[in-house]
Tab-separated table of C-alpha atoms in Angstrom:
chain	number	residue	atom	x	y	z
A	1	MET	CA	8.100	15.650	20.265
A	2	THR	CA	10.816	15.807	22.642
A	3	ASP	CA	14.389	15.258	22.365
A	4	GLU	CA	14.254	11.590	22.873
A	5	THR	CA	12.038	11.049	20.125
A	6	LYS	CA	12.972	8.161	17.827
A	7	THR	CA	11.775	8.554	14.177
A	8	ILE	CA	11.937	6.053	11.493
A	9	ALA	CA	12.225	7.986	8.348
A	10	CYS	CA	10.796	6.343	5.138
A	11	VAL	CA	12.325	8.222	1.926
A	12	LEU	CA	10.644	9.781	-1.074
A	13	PHE	CA	12.734	9.941	-4.337
A	14	PRO	CA	11.269	10.935	-7.777
A	15	GLY	CA	9.488	7.954	-9.277
A	16	VAL	CA	9.092	5.954	-5.741
A	17	ASP	CA	6.619	3.109	-6.010
A	18	PRO	CA	3.674	4.205	-4.144
A	19	LEU	CA	3.224	0.006	-2.493
A	20	ASP	CA	7.039	0.029	-1.608
A	21	LEU	CA	6.301	2.822	0.614
A	22	ILE	CA	3.197	2.365	1.739
A	23	GLY	CA	3.641	-1.136	2.701
A	24	PRO	CA	6.406	-0.527	5.588
A	25	MET	CA	5.089	3.112	6.329
A	26	GLN	CA	1.095	1.871	7.271
A	27	PRO	CA	2.288	-0.519	9.912
A	28	LEU	CA	5.523	1.531	11.265
A	29	GLY	CA	2.940	4.798	11.205
A	30	PHE	CA	0.555	2.664	13.427
A	31	LEU	CA	3.749	1.823	15.707
A	32	GLY	CA	4.390	5.834	15.607
A	33	HIS	CA	0.671	6.201	17.229
A	34	VAL	CA	0.871	3.587	19.684
A	35	LEU	CA	4.043	3.273	21.301
A	36	PRO	CA	4.904	6.440	23.040
A	37	GLY	CA	8.680	8.116	21.943
A	38	TRP	CA	8.452	7.001	18.393
A	39	ARG	CA	7.346	8.853	15.295
A	40	THR	CA	7.214	7.694	11.465
A	41	VAL	CA	8.039	10.539	8.834
A	42	ALA	CA	8.646	10.834	5.343
A	43	VAL	CA	11.056	12.351	3.604
A	44	GLY	CA	12.494	13.989	0.366
A	45	GLU	CA	15.003	16.594	-0.787
A	46	GLN	CA	12.395	18.902	-0.855
A	47	LEU	CA	8.733	19.453	0.345
A	48	ILE	CA	7.103	18.991	-3.277
A	49	ALA	CA	4.356	16.718	-4.854
A	50	TYR	CA	6.651	13.885	-6.303
A	51	GLU	CA	6.216	11.630	-9.255
A	52	THR	CA	5.478	7.804	-8.424
A	53	ASP	CA	6.264	5.347	-11.003
A	54	GLY	CA	3.883	5.239	-13.893
A	55	GLY	CA	1.273	5.610	-11.379
A	56	PRO	CA	-0.931	8.739	-11.161
A	57	LEU	CA	-0.785	9.775	-7.734
A	58	ARG	CA	1.673	12.048	-6.319
A	59	LEU	CA	3.428	12.162	-3.385
A	60	THR	CA	4.585	14.917	-0.699
A	61	PRO	CA	6.924	14.266	2.182
A	62	SER	CA	6.401	15.490	5.722
A	63	HIS	CA	10.457	16.734	5.987
A	64	THR	CA	13.202	17.253	4.181
A	65	PHE	CA	16.596	15.527	4.463
A	66	ALA	CA	17.707	18.196	5.940
A	67	GLU	CA	15.388	18.199	8.894
A	68	VAL	CA	15.899	14.347	9.597
A	69	PRO	CA	19.838	13.975	9.701
A	70	ALA	CA	19.615	11.408	11.790
A	71	PRO	CA	16.698	8.622	11.787
A	72	ASP	CA	16.835	6.042	14.352
A	73	VAL	CA	15.122	3.965	11.360
A	74	LEU	CA	15.784	4.295	7.559
A	75	VAL	CA	13.453	2.913	5.052
A	76	VAL	CA	14.183	3.155	1.457
A	77	PRO	CA	11.497	1.712	-1.220
A	78	GLY	CA	12.709	1.116	-4.985
A	79	ALA	CA	10.942	1.739	-8.092
A	80	SER	CA	11.667	0.673	-11.761
A	81	THR	CA	13.579	2.894	-13.921
A	82	PRO	CA	13.306	5.660	-11.475
A	83	LEU	CA	15.543	3.685	-8.841
A	84	PHE	CA	17.874	3.132	-11.357
A	85	ARG	CA	17.887	6.830	-12.024
A	86	ALA	CA	18.060	7.045	-8.473
A	87	MET	CA	21.445	5.772	-8.140
A	88	SER	CA	22.745	8.893	-9.782
A	89	ASP	CA	21.179	11.270	-7.593
A	90	ARG	CA	23.974	12.472	-5.367
A	91	VAL	CA	21.591	14.369	-2.625
A	92	LEU	CA	20.017	10.993	-2.384
A	93	THR	CA	22.575	8.664	-2.191
A	94	ASP	CA	24.638	10.867	0.241
A	95	TYR	CA	21.570	11.635	2.321
A	96	VAL	CA	21.038	7.749	2.304
A	97	ARG	CA	24.313	6.998	3.248
A	98	SER	CA	24.597	9.678	5.971
A	99	ALA	CA	21.220	8.575	7.602
A	100	ALA	CA	21.834	5.295	7.571
A	101	GLU	CA	25.240	5.617	9.554
A	102	HIS	CA	24.045	5.980	12.994
A	103	ALA	CA	20.538	4.713	12.268
A	104	GLN	CA	19.505	1.484	14.459
A	105	ILE	CA	17.764	-0.312	11.550
A	106	VAL	CA	18.484	0.518	7.769
A	107	ALA	CA	15.802	-1.200	5.733
A	108	SER	CA	14.883	-1.445	2.109
A	109	VAL	CA	11.538	-2.877	-0.455
A	110	CYS	CA	11.907	-3.919	-3.433
A	111	SER	CA	14.852	-2.502	-5.664
A	112	GLY	CA	15.211	-0.138	-2.586
A	113	SER	CA	18.023	-2.677	-1.514
A	114	LEU	CA	20.006	-2.159	-4.883
A	115	LEU	CA	20.040	1.652	-4.067
A	116	LEU	CA	21.588	0.772	-0.543
A	117	ALA	CA	24.029	-1.522	-2.527
A	118	ALA	CA	25.069	1.014	-4.930
A	119	ALA	CA	25.817	3.393	-2.216
A	120	GLY	CA	28.545	0.594	-0.587
A	121	LEU	CA	25.836	0.180	2.247
A	122	LEU	CA	25.551	-3.946	1.821
A	123	ASP	CA	29.254	-4.882	1.146
A	124	GLY	CA	29.655	-8.696	1.633
A	125	ARG	CA	26.188	-8.662	3.016
A	126	LYS	CA	23.114	-10.473	2.819
A	127	ALA	CA	20.231	-9.035	1.377
A	128	THR	CA	16.984	-9.674	-1.023
A	129	THR	CA	14.815	-7.610	-3.618
A	130	HIS	CA	12.138	-7.830	-6.119
A	131	TRP	CA	12.773	-11.430	-7.630
A	132	THR	CA	12.999	-10.235	-11.237
A	133	ALA	CA	16.344	-8.024	-9.698
A	134	PHE	CA	18.259	-10.893	-8.358
A	135	ASP	CA	20.712	-10.973	-10.701
A	136	LEU	CA	21.627	-7.347	-10.420
A	137	LEU	CA	22.136	-7.226	-6.476
A	138	ALA	CA	24.568	-10.277	-6.756
A	139	GLU	CA	26.799	-7.592	-9.100
A	140	LEU	CA	26.311	-5.063	-6.387
A	141	GLY	CA	28.850	-6.843	-3.969
A	142	VAL	CA	25.517	-8.481	-2.303
A	143	HIS	CA	24.879	-12.386	-1.408
A	144	PRO	CA	21.383	-12.311	-2.564
A	145	VAL	CA	19.407	-14.637	-0.479
A	146	ARG	CA	15.532	-15.690	-1.716
A	147	ALA	CA	13.375	-14.795	1.268
A	148	ARG	CA	10.039	-12.282	2.014
A	149	TRP	CA	12.605	-10.573	4.083
A	150	VAL	CA	16.501	-11.002	5.038
A	151	GLU	CA	18.042	-9.752	7.956
A	152	ASP	CA	21.715	-8.994	8.446
A	153	GLY	CA	22.802	-7.183	11.505
A	154	ARG	CA	21.049	-3.960	11.221
A	155	PHE	CA	20.327	-4.130	7.426
A	156	VAL	CA	16.763	-5.543	6.364
A	157	THR	CA	16.074	-5.913	3.023
A	158	ALA	CA	12.505	-6.972	1.695
A	159	ALA	CA	11.259	-8.712	-1.880
A	160	GLY	CA	9.604	-6.829	-4.398
A	161	GLN	CA	6.344	-4.619	-3.600
A	162	SER	CA	4.127	-6.484	-1.152
A	163	ALA	CA	6.916	-7.914	0.599
A	164	GLY	CA	7.511	-4.645	2.618
A	165	ILE	CA	3.989	-5.167	4.347
A	166	ASP	CA	5.442	-8.297	6.096
A	167	MET	CA	8.939	-6.908	6.805
A	168	GLY	CA	7.133	-3.530	8.110
A	169	LEU	CA	4.827	-6.094	10.300
A	170	HIS	CA	8.251	-7.443	11.763
A	171	LEU	CA	10.264	-4.589	12.253
A	172	VAL	CA	6.954	-3.224	14.494
A	173	GLU	CA	7.654	-6.692	16.158
A	174	ARG	CA	11.399	-5.729	16.585
A	175	LEU	CA	10.890	-2.227	17.879
A	176	GLY	CA	7.831	-2.568	19.987
A	177	GLY	CA	7.052	-5.827	20.939
A	178	THR	CA	4.764	-8.783	19.570
A	179	ASP	CA	1.506	-7.334	21.164
A	180	ILE	CA	1.769	-4.348	19.365
A	181	ALA	CA	2.494	-6.218	16.263
A	182	ARG	CA	-0.107	-8.292	16.714
A	183	LEU	CA	-2.531	-5.305	17.166
A	184	THR	CA	-0.791	-3.524	14.083
A	185	GLN	CA	-1.884	-6.545	11.889
A	186	TYR	CA	-5.470	-6.440	13.090
A	187	ALA	CA	-5.913	-2.245	12.335
A	188	MET	CA	-4.566	-3.462	9.056
A	189	GLU	CA	-6.862	-6.360	8.889
A	190	TYR	CA	-3.888	-8.118	7.191
A	191	ASP	CA	-5.251	-11.707	6.827
A	192	PRO	CA	-4.331	-11.985	3.027
A	193	GLU	CA	-6.379	-14.310	0.746
A	194	PRO	CA	-4.621	-13.803	-2.622
A	195	PRO	CA	-7.592	-14.711	-5.267
A	196	LEU	CA	-5.761	-16.993	-7.570
A	197	GLY	CA	-3.738	-18.291	-4.018
A	198	ARG	CA	0.157	-18.359	-3.764
A	199	LEU	CA	2.775	-18.019	-6.285
A	200	ASP	CA	4.403	-20.943	-8.078
A	201	TRP	CA	8.417	-19.514	-8.308
A	202	GLN	CA	8.725	-22.726	-10.579
A	203	GLN	CA	6.454	-20.837	-12.907
A	204	ALA	CA	7.599	-17.303	-12.577
A	205	PRO	CA	7.168	-14.798	-15.888
A	206	HIS	CA	10.595	-14.329	-16.204
A	207	GLU	CA	10.371	-13.962	-20.191
A	208	PHE	CA	7.533	-11.569	-19.763
A	209	PHE	CA	9.804	-9.301	-17.087
A	210	ASP	CA	13.348	-9.789	-18.467
A	211	PRO	CA	12.805	-6.805	-21.282
A	212	PHE	CA	11.437	-4.714	-18.593
A	213	VAL	CA	14.428	-5.298	-16.192
A	214	ARG	CA	16.987	-4.584	-19.356
A	215	GLU	CA	14.983	-1.141	-20.326
A	216	TRP	CA	15.075	0.006	-16.739
A	217	VAL	CA	18.444	-0.388	-16.301
A	218	THR	CA	19.302	1.089	-19.657
A	219	ASP	CA	17.257	4.631	-18.981
A	220	GLY	CA	17.909	4.697	-15.616
A	221	LEU	CA	21.568	4.807	-15.966
A	222	ALA	CA	22.001	6.537	-18.681
A	223	ASP	CA	24.213	8.295	-17.673
A	224	ASN	CA	26.220	5.769	-16.159
A	225	PRO	CA	27.063	3.397	-19.021
A	226	GLU	CA	29.949	1.459	-16.877
A	227	LEU	CA	27.290	0.268	-14.299
A	228	ALA	CA	24.820	-0.474	-16.487
A	229	ALA	CA	26.751	-2.640	-18.630
A	230	SER	CA	27.899	-4.402	-16.122
A	231	LEU	CA	24.329	-4.759	-14.571
A	232	LEU	CA	23.296	-5.838	-17.888
A	233	GLU	CA	25.781	-8.751	-18.535
A	234	ARG	CA	25.158	-10.046	-15.079
A	235	ALA	CA	21.408	-10.078	-15.821
A	236	ARG	CA	22.046	-11.926	-19.372
A	237	ALA	CA	24.223	-14.693	-17.573
A	238	GLY	CA	21.231	-14.880	-14.951
A	239	GLN	CA	18.761	-14.966	-17.868
A	240	ALA	CA	21.398	-17.958	-19.929
A	241	LEU	CA	21.738	-20.366	-16.868
A	242	ARG	CA	18.095	-20.024	-16.412
A	243	GLN	CA	17.384	-21.291	-19.657
A	244	SER	CA	20.188	-23.710	-19.398
A	245	THR	CA	18.489	-25.179	-16.406
A	246	ALA	CA	14.793	-25.373	-17.982
A	247	GLN	CA	16.062	-27.175	-20.619
B	1	MET	CA	-5.619	8.205	-24.902
B	2	THR	CA	-8.860	7.510	-27.427
B	3	ASP	CA	-12.303	8.122	-26.962
B	4	GLU	CA	-13.001	4.563	-26.403
B	5	THR	CA	-10.345	4.286	-23.580
B	6	LYS	CA	-11.694	3.036	-20.320
B	7	THR	CA	-11.130	4.671	-17.024
B	8	ILE	CA	-10.495	3.326	-13.352
B	9	ALA	CA	-10.999	6.424	-10.952
B	10	CYS	CA	-9.417	5.761	-7.383
B	11	VAL	CA	-11.373	8.461	-5.020
B	12	LEU	CA	-9.319	11.009	-2.767
B	13	PHE	CA	-10.685	12.818	-0.192
B	14	PRO	CA	-8.756	14.462	2.584
B	15	GLY	CA	-7.839	12.582	5.699
B	16	VAL	CA	-7.852	9.082	3.017
B	17	ASP	CA	-6.113	6.398	4.174
B	18	PRO	CA	-3.082	5.647	2.213
B	19	LEU	CA	-3.127	1.504	2.272
B	20	ASP	CA	-6.991	1.341	1.369
B	21	LEU	CA	-5.813	3.976	-1.760
B	22	ILE	CA	-3.019	2.005	-2.907
B	23	GLY	CA	-4.115	-1.179	-2.109
B	24	PRO	CA	-6.470	-1.572	-5.032
B	25	MET	CA	-4.539	1.275	-7.248
B	26	GLN	CA	-1.466	-0.805	-7.681
B	27	PRO	CA	-2.794	-3.822	-9.487
B	28	LEU	CA	-5.509	-1.564	-11.292
B	29	GLY	CA	-2.847	0.655	-12.285
B	30	PHE	CA	-0.706	-2.137	-13.332
B	31	LEU	CA	-3.590	-3.219	-15.690
B	32	GLY	CA	-3.885	0.094	-17.394
B	33	HIS	CA	-0.088	-0.668	-17.917
B	34	VAL	CA	-0.887	-4.040	-19.847
B	35	LEU	CA	-4.138	-4.285	-21.119
B	36	PRO	CA	-4.940	-1.791	-23.967
B	37	GLY	CA	-7.829	0.609	-23.663
B	38	TRP	CA	-7.676	0.957	-19.785
B	39	ARG	CA	-5.862	3.930	-17.516
B	40	THR	CA	-6.128	3.917	-13.394
B	41	VAL	CA	-6.450	7.601	-12.643
B	42	ALA	CA	-6.355	9.289	-9.168
B	43	VAL	CA	-9.391	11.842	-8.846
B	44	GLY	CA	-10.029	14.446	-6.085
B	45	GLU	CA	-12.067	17.747	-6.229
B	46	GLN	CA	-9.001	19.537	-6.406
B	47	LEU	CA	-5.618	18.701	-7.447
B	48	ILE	CA	-3.838	19.406	-4.605
B	49	ALA	CA	-1.985	17.496	-1.805
B	50	TYR	CA	-4.499	15.953	0.099
B	51	GLU	CA	-3.317	14.600	3.881
B	52	THR	CA	-3.891	11.342	4.584
B	53	ASP	CA	-5.236	9.972	7.730
B	54	GLY	CA	-3.116	10.331	10.460
B	55	GLY	CA	-0.245	9.655	8.409
B	56	PRO	CA	3.169	11.797	7.274
B	57	LEU	CA	2.234	11.845	3.765
B	58	ARG	CA	0.267	13.906	1.341
B	59	LEU	CA	-1.210	13.100	-1.835
B	60	THR	CA	-2.207	14.632	-4.957
B	61	PRO	CA	-4.900	13.600	-7.484
B	62	SER	CA	-3.957	13.487	-11.254
B	63	HIS	CA	-7.381	14.453	-12.353
B	64	THR	CA	-10.567	16.324	-10.967
B	65	PHE	CA	-13.904	14.834	-10.081
B	66	ALA	CA	-14.880	17.674	-13.013
B	67	GLU	CA	-12.465	15.840	-15.302
B	68	VAL	CA	-13.816	12.317	-15.283
B	69	PRO	CA	-17.408	12.551	-14.673
B	70	ALA	CA	-18.212	8.836	-15.330
B	71	PRO	CA	-15.550	6.627	-14.678
B	72	ASP	CA	-16.144	2.733	-15.920
B	73	VAL	CA	-14.546	1.769	-12.509
B	74	LEU	CA	-14.947	3.536	-9.421
B	75	VAL	CA	-13.085	2.874	-6.222
B	76	VAL	CA	-13.791	4.633	-3.161
B	77	PRO	CA	-11.028	3.931	0.188
B	78	GLY	CA	-12.005	4.223	3.563
B	79	ALA	CA	-10.286	6.503	6.620
B	80	SER	CA	-11.059	6.624	10.269
B	81	THR	CA	-12.369	10.172	11.280
B	82	PRO	CA	-11.850	11.763	7.909
B	83	LEU	CA	-14.505	9.145	6.302
B	84	PHE	CA	-17.074	10.273	8.743
B	85	ARG	CA	-16.445	13.609	7.915
B	86	ALA	CA	-16.296	12.995	4.271
B	87	MET	CA	-20.338	11.657	4.832
B	88	SER	CA	-20.975	15.637	4.905
B	89	ASP	CA	-18.705	16.636	2.257
B	90	ARG	CA	-21.200	17.448	-0.620
B	91	VAL	CA	-18.845	18.080	-3.599
B	92	LEU	CA	-17.749	14.344	-2.477
B	93	THR	CA	-20.888	12.596	-2.086
B	94	ASP	CA	-22.211	13.823	-4.684
B	95	TYR	CA	-19.395	12.647	-7.404
B	96	VAL	CA	-19.285	9.440	-5.715
B	97	ARG	CA	-23.559	9.348	-6.629
B	98	SER	CA	-23.252	10.405	-9.944
B	99	ALA	CA	-20.206	8.642	-11.163
B	100	ALA	CA	-21.467	5.320	-9.439
B	101	GLU	CA	-24.770	5.906	-11.539
B	102	HIS	CA	-22.989	4.730	-14.983
B	103	ALA	CA	-20.017	2.766	-13.894
B	104	GLN	CA	-19.670	-0.969	-14.507
B	105	ILE	CA	-18.310	-1.503	-11.313
B	106	VAL	CA	-18.346	0.273	-7.967
B	107	ALA	CA	-15.598	-0.643	-5.146
B	108	SER	CA	-14.669	0.173	-1.586
B	109	VAL	CA	-12.447	-0.713	0.671
B	110	CYS	CA	-12.357	-0.605	4.612
B	111	SER	CA	-14.393	1.938	5.662
B	112	GLY	CA	-15.336	3.434	2.459
B	113	SER	CA	-18.178	1.192	1.885
B	114	LEU	CA	-19.783	3.240	4.803
B	115	LEU	CA	-19.671	6.308	2.591
B	116	LEU	CA	-20.877	4.509	-0.265
B	117	ALA	CA	-24.033	3.205	2.043
B	118	ALA	CA	-24.328	6.576	3.324
B	119	ALA	CA	-24.877	8.323	0.067
B	120	GLY	CA	-27.532	5.699	-0.600
B	121	LEU	CA	-26.126	3.404	-3.391
B	122	LEU	CA	-25.849	-0.041	-0.832
B	123	ASP	CA	-29.339	0.070	0.004
B	124	GLY	CA	-30.488	-3.560	0.969
B	125	ARG	CA	-27.280	-4.995	-0.376
B	126	LYS	CA	-24.551	-7.432	0.834
B	127	ALA	CA	-21.142	-5.473	1.589
B	128	THR	CA	-18.276	-5.507	3.816
B	129	THR	CA	-15.904	-3.234	6.075
B	130	HIS	CA	-13.422	-3.045	8.382
B	131	TRP	CA	-13.985	-5.437	11.316
B	132	THR	CA	-14.572	-2.831	13.618
B	133	ALA	CA	-17.282	-1.002	11.758
B	134	PHE	CA	-19.313	-3.661	10.935
B	135	ASP	CA	-21.901	-2.579	13.083
B	136	LEU	CA	-21.986	0.711	11.482
B	137	LEU	CA	-22.487	-0.740	8.091
B	138	ALA	CA	-25.987	-2.273	9.080
B	139	GLU	CA	-27.269	0.657	10.548
B	140	LEU	CA	-26.618	2.360	7.230
B	141	GLY	CA	-29.277	-0.051	5.095
B	142	VAL	CA	-26.757	-2.463	4.432
B	143	HIS	CA	-26.414	-6.521	4.828
B	144	PRO	CA	-23.279	-6.755	6.537
B	145	VAL	CA	-21.467	-10.078	5.412
B	146	ARG	CA	-17.643	-11.074	6.512
B	147	ALA	CA	-15.301	-11.623	3.743
B	148	ARG	CA	-12.458	-10.180	2.348
B	149	TRP	CA	-14.261	-8.705	-0.328
B	150	VAL	CA	-18.136	-8.813	-0.965
B	151	GLU	CA	-19.421	-8.772	-4.277
B	152	ASP	CA	-23.090	-7.671	-5.230
B	153	GLY	CA	-23.642	-7.328	-8.336
B	154	ARG	CA	-21.287	-4.060	-9.915
B	155	PHE	CA	-20.730	-3.440	-5.995
B	156	VAL	CA	-17.478	-4.917	-4.739
B	157	THR	CA	-16.510	-4.304	-1.073
B	158	ALA	CA	-13.535	-5.228	0.680
B	159	ALA	CA	-12.630	-5.486	4.236
B	160	GLY	CA	-9.984	-3.231	5.875
B	161	GLN	CA	-7.113	-1.717	4.486
B	162	SER	CA	-4.961	-4.750	3.148
B	163	ALA	CA	-8.089	-5.973	1.807
B	164	GLY	CA	-8.209	-3.897	-1.069
B	165	ILE	CA	-5.410	-5.725	-2.442
B	166	ASP	CA	-6.879	-8.991	-2.733
B	167	MET	CA	-10.385	-7.291	-4.116
B	168	GLY	CA	-7.733	-5.037	-6.539
B	169	LEU	CA	-6.186	-8.483	-7.818
B	170	HIS	CA	-9.816	-9.789	-8.160
B	171	LEU	CA	-10.921	-6.717	-9.949
B	172	VAL	CA	-8.095	-6.911	-12.024
B	173	GLU	CA	-9.285	-10.701	-12.943
B	174	ARG	CA	-12.769	-9.552	-13.606
B	175	LEU	CA	-11.509	-6.623	-16.241
B	176	GLY	CA	-8.532	-8.499	-17.744
B	177	GLY	CA	-8.686	-12.164	-17.279
B	178	THR	CA	-7.090	-14.609	-15.135
B	179	ASP	CA	-3.635	-14.172	-17.003
B	180	ILE	CA	-3.230	-10.813	-16.674
B	181	ALA	CA	-4.166	-11.459	-12.859
B	182	ARG	CA	-1.456	-13.547	-11.929
B	183	LEU	CA	1.200	-11.845	-14.185
B	184	THR	CA	0.167	-8.852	-11.914
B	185	GLN	CA	0.322	-10.868	-8.741
B	186	TYR	CA	3.874	-11.346	-9.974
B	187	ALA	CA	5.051	-7.718	-10.535
B	188	MET	CA	3.246	-7.347	-7.079
B	189	GLU	CA	5.288	-10.109	-5.633
B	190	TYR	CA	2.150	-10.729	-3.626
B	191	ASP	CA	3.254	-13.599	-1.855
B	192	PRO	CA	2.252	-12.752	1.822
B	193	GLU	CA	4.094	-14.218	5.187
B	194	PRO	CA	2.557	-12.429	7.982
B	195	PRO	CA	5.192	-12.816	10.449
B	196	LEU	CA	2.575	-13.732	13.298
B	197	GLY	CA	0.633	-16.029	10.872
B	198	ARG	CA	-3.108	-15.399	10.140
B	199	LEU	CA	-5.443	-13.506	12.186
B	200	ASP	CA	-7.361	-15.267	15.008
B	201	TRP	CA	-10.703	-13.868	14.899
B	202	GLN	CA	-12.318	-15.220	18.022
B	203	GLN	CA	-9.718	-12.948	19.480
B	204	ALA	CA	-9.964	-9.916	18.120
B	205	PRO	CA	-9.483	-6.957	20.329
B	206	HIS	CA	-12.603	-5.214	19.833
B	207	GLU	CA	-12.072	-3.480	23.493
B	208	PHE	CA	-8.835	-2.188	22.685
B	209	PHE	CA	-10.885	-0.794	19.172
B	210	ASP	CA	-14.216	0.364	20.287
B	211	PRO	CA	-13.036	3.479	22.272
B	212	PHE	CA	-11.660	4.808	18.779
B	213	VAL	CA	-14.523	3.862	16.347
B	214	ARG	CA	-16.945	5.706	18.982
B	215	GLU	CA	-14.190	9.285	18.525
B	216	TRP	CA	-14.281	8.175	15.130
B	217	VAL	CA	-17.739	8.354	14.574
B	218	THR	CA	-18.614	11.319	17.416
B	219	ASP	CA	-15.806	13.741	15.979
B	220	GLY	CA	-16.127	12.848	11.962
B	221	LEU	CA	-19.919	13.586	12.140
B	222	ALA	CA	-20.111	16.582	14.582
B	223	ASP	CA	-22.288	18.433	12.181
B	224	ASN	CA	-24.552	15.123	12.015
B	225	PRO	CA	-25.560	15.025	15.072
B	226	GLU	CA	-28.634	12.446	14.392
B	227	LEU	CA	-26.711	10.286	12.451
B	228	ALA	CA	-23.679	9.779	15.310
B	229	ALA	CA	-26.396	9.291	17.875
B	230	SER	CA	-27.672	6.308	15.934
B	231	LEU	CA	-24.159	4.638	14.527
B	232	LEU	CA	-23.215	5.088	18.000
B	233	GLU	CA	-26.235	3.218	19.383
B	234	ARG	CA	-25.974	0.567	16.738
B	235	ALA	CA	-22.074	0.239	17.817
B	236	ARG	CA	-23.162	0.053	21.693
B	237	ALA	CA	-25.635	-2.256	20.942
B	238	GLY	CA	-22.944	-4.316	19.137
B	239	GLN	CA	-20.350	-4.055	22.081
B	240	ALA	CA	-23.469	-5.538	24.369
B	241	LEU	CA	-24.228	-8.406	22.331
B	242	ARG	CA	-20.276	-9.503	22.350
B	243	GLN	CA	-19.755	-8.972	25.892
B	244	SER	CA	-23.047	-10.980	26.600
B	245	THR	CA	-21.551	-13.715	24.041
B	246	ALA	CA	-17.979	-14.060	25.867
B	247	GLN	CA	-19.842	-14.541	29.156
């Protein structure tokens, strides 16, 4: 590593969603191996094994926030309840805010964009998030856009979980060019064949997920009832709108 | 957890590939949350933070091999050099062999099928693996099949890295039915849009990856030069065949 080495930092926090993190980290890690002058690291407040979102695995970062104060690319994954809890984590949000300041690209996956928005980084920008959290993004001052990933200048936000793979490959192309992006896709053998085919967004099971979203907000923002109330109100309004449209 | 709880065990070993592991673990973890009587765990020889394949992250399992001697579903991810090194890891291969004995489903992702094959579990069966390791699978007594995933009775093997997501969703459907599989796909927002489109297998960059495959085998099987030699010979034969076909 030289002084000129550019760093891609993927952020860990307690309860992070594993696929949100690995989705972009896998292609960006490959970039770090084949493109001289780049490295991909995983950063956390401490070098400890962090719990993941309701899962059996724990994840340990390679570097502390303090060791990577000014990455060139910052990637913020999401989670369910733990993401809303992370909004009140001052060490984390201070790091995300200061690390984002000079980063060439600030990216998120899934509800990670809600953390960026809560940190004031997406004011008035276009962004996306997991489809169940769409209404919440609007409440945080963002123009929500339904797309696999959304680019607004140096801010690149991906839709839910697996969308981080597509966004990660896009970032590899943006940073390393098309040839390296294609090589990365072959390395990952990313030639998807969902067994049940594509998703039908007209049939999205909002009624199944809506109660969970309310739980994530309520539990995660127990220390911030004002923000919780405004997010829940927006979620209810979105739900009412969907029901009236469906009738 | 009751005595009747069924267990899906995803195997960790030193140098495991993160996407190989997370790909199936994410959908199978969701199944564990919504289907009563099922749980998904991550198993390793010890409860320590394992290095991953050339990546910055370390992964800690939730259970030891000893704690989950007879899972109902066993999932074995792959890696590059570390997978070949794992073939000489007696504790790991003994666990895989004995855990597989009574498992309802034995699955692998990427080069994980080479570990199953080296453990004698795939003799004469149809299976698949990462496209770069195809010739090696044949050398281990398996009938290699090019497909996103291959099912031969209770053995289900996926192609490279990201194919574990498709296979994982297939396993969710097999274990929990189509409705739960579709719900899982919505939860993961798995509606892929590879930025460069699908892979063109006529243009697969063998010449880029062939030297790496030789390195993985040579370095990983340093303690087993006989097996290394036979795998390398098969890899060379495959390479020669491709070159003669291309001319």
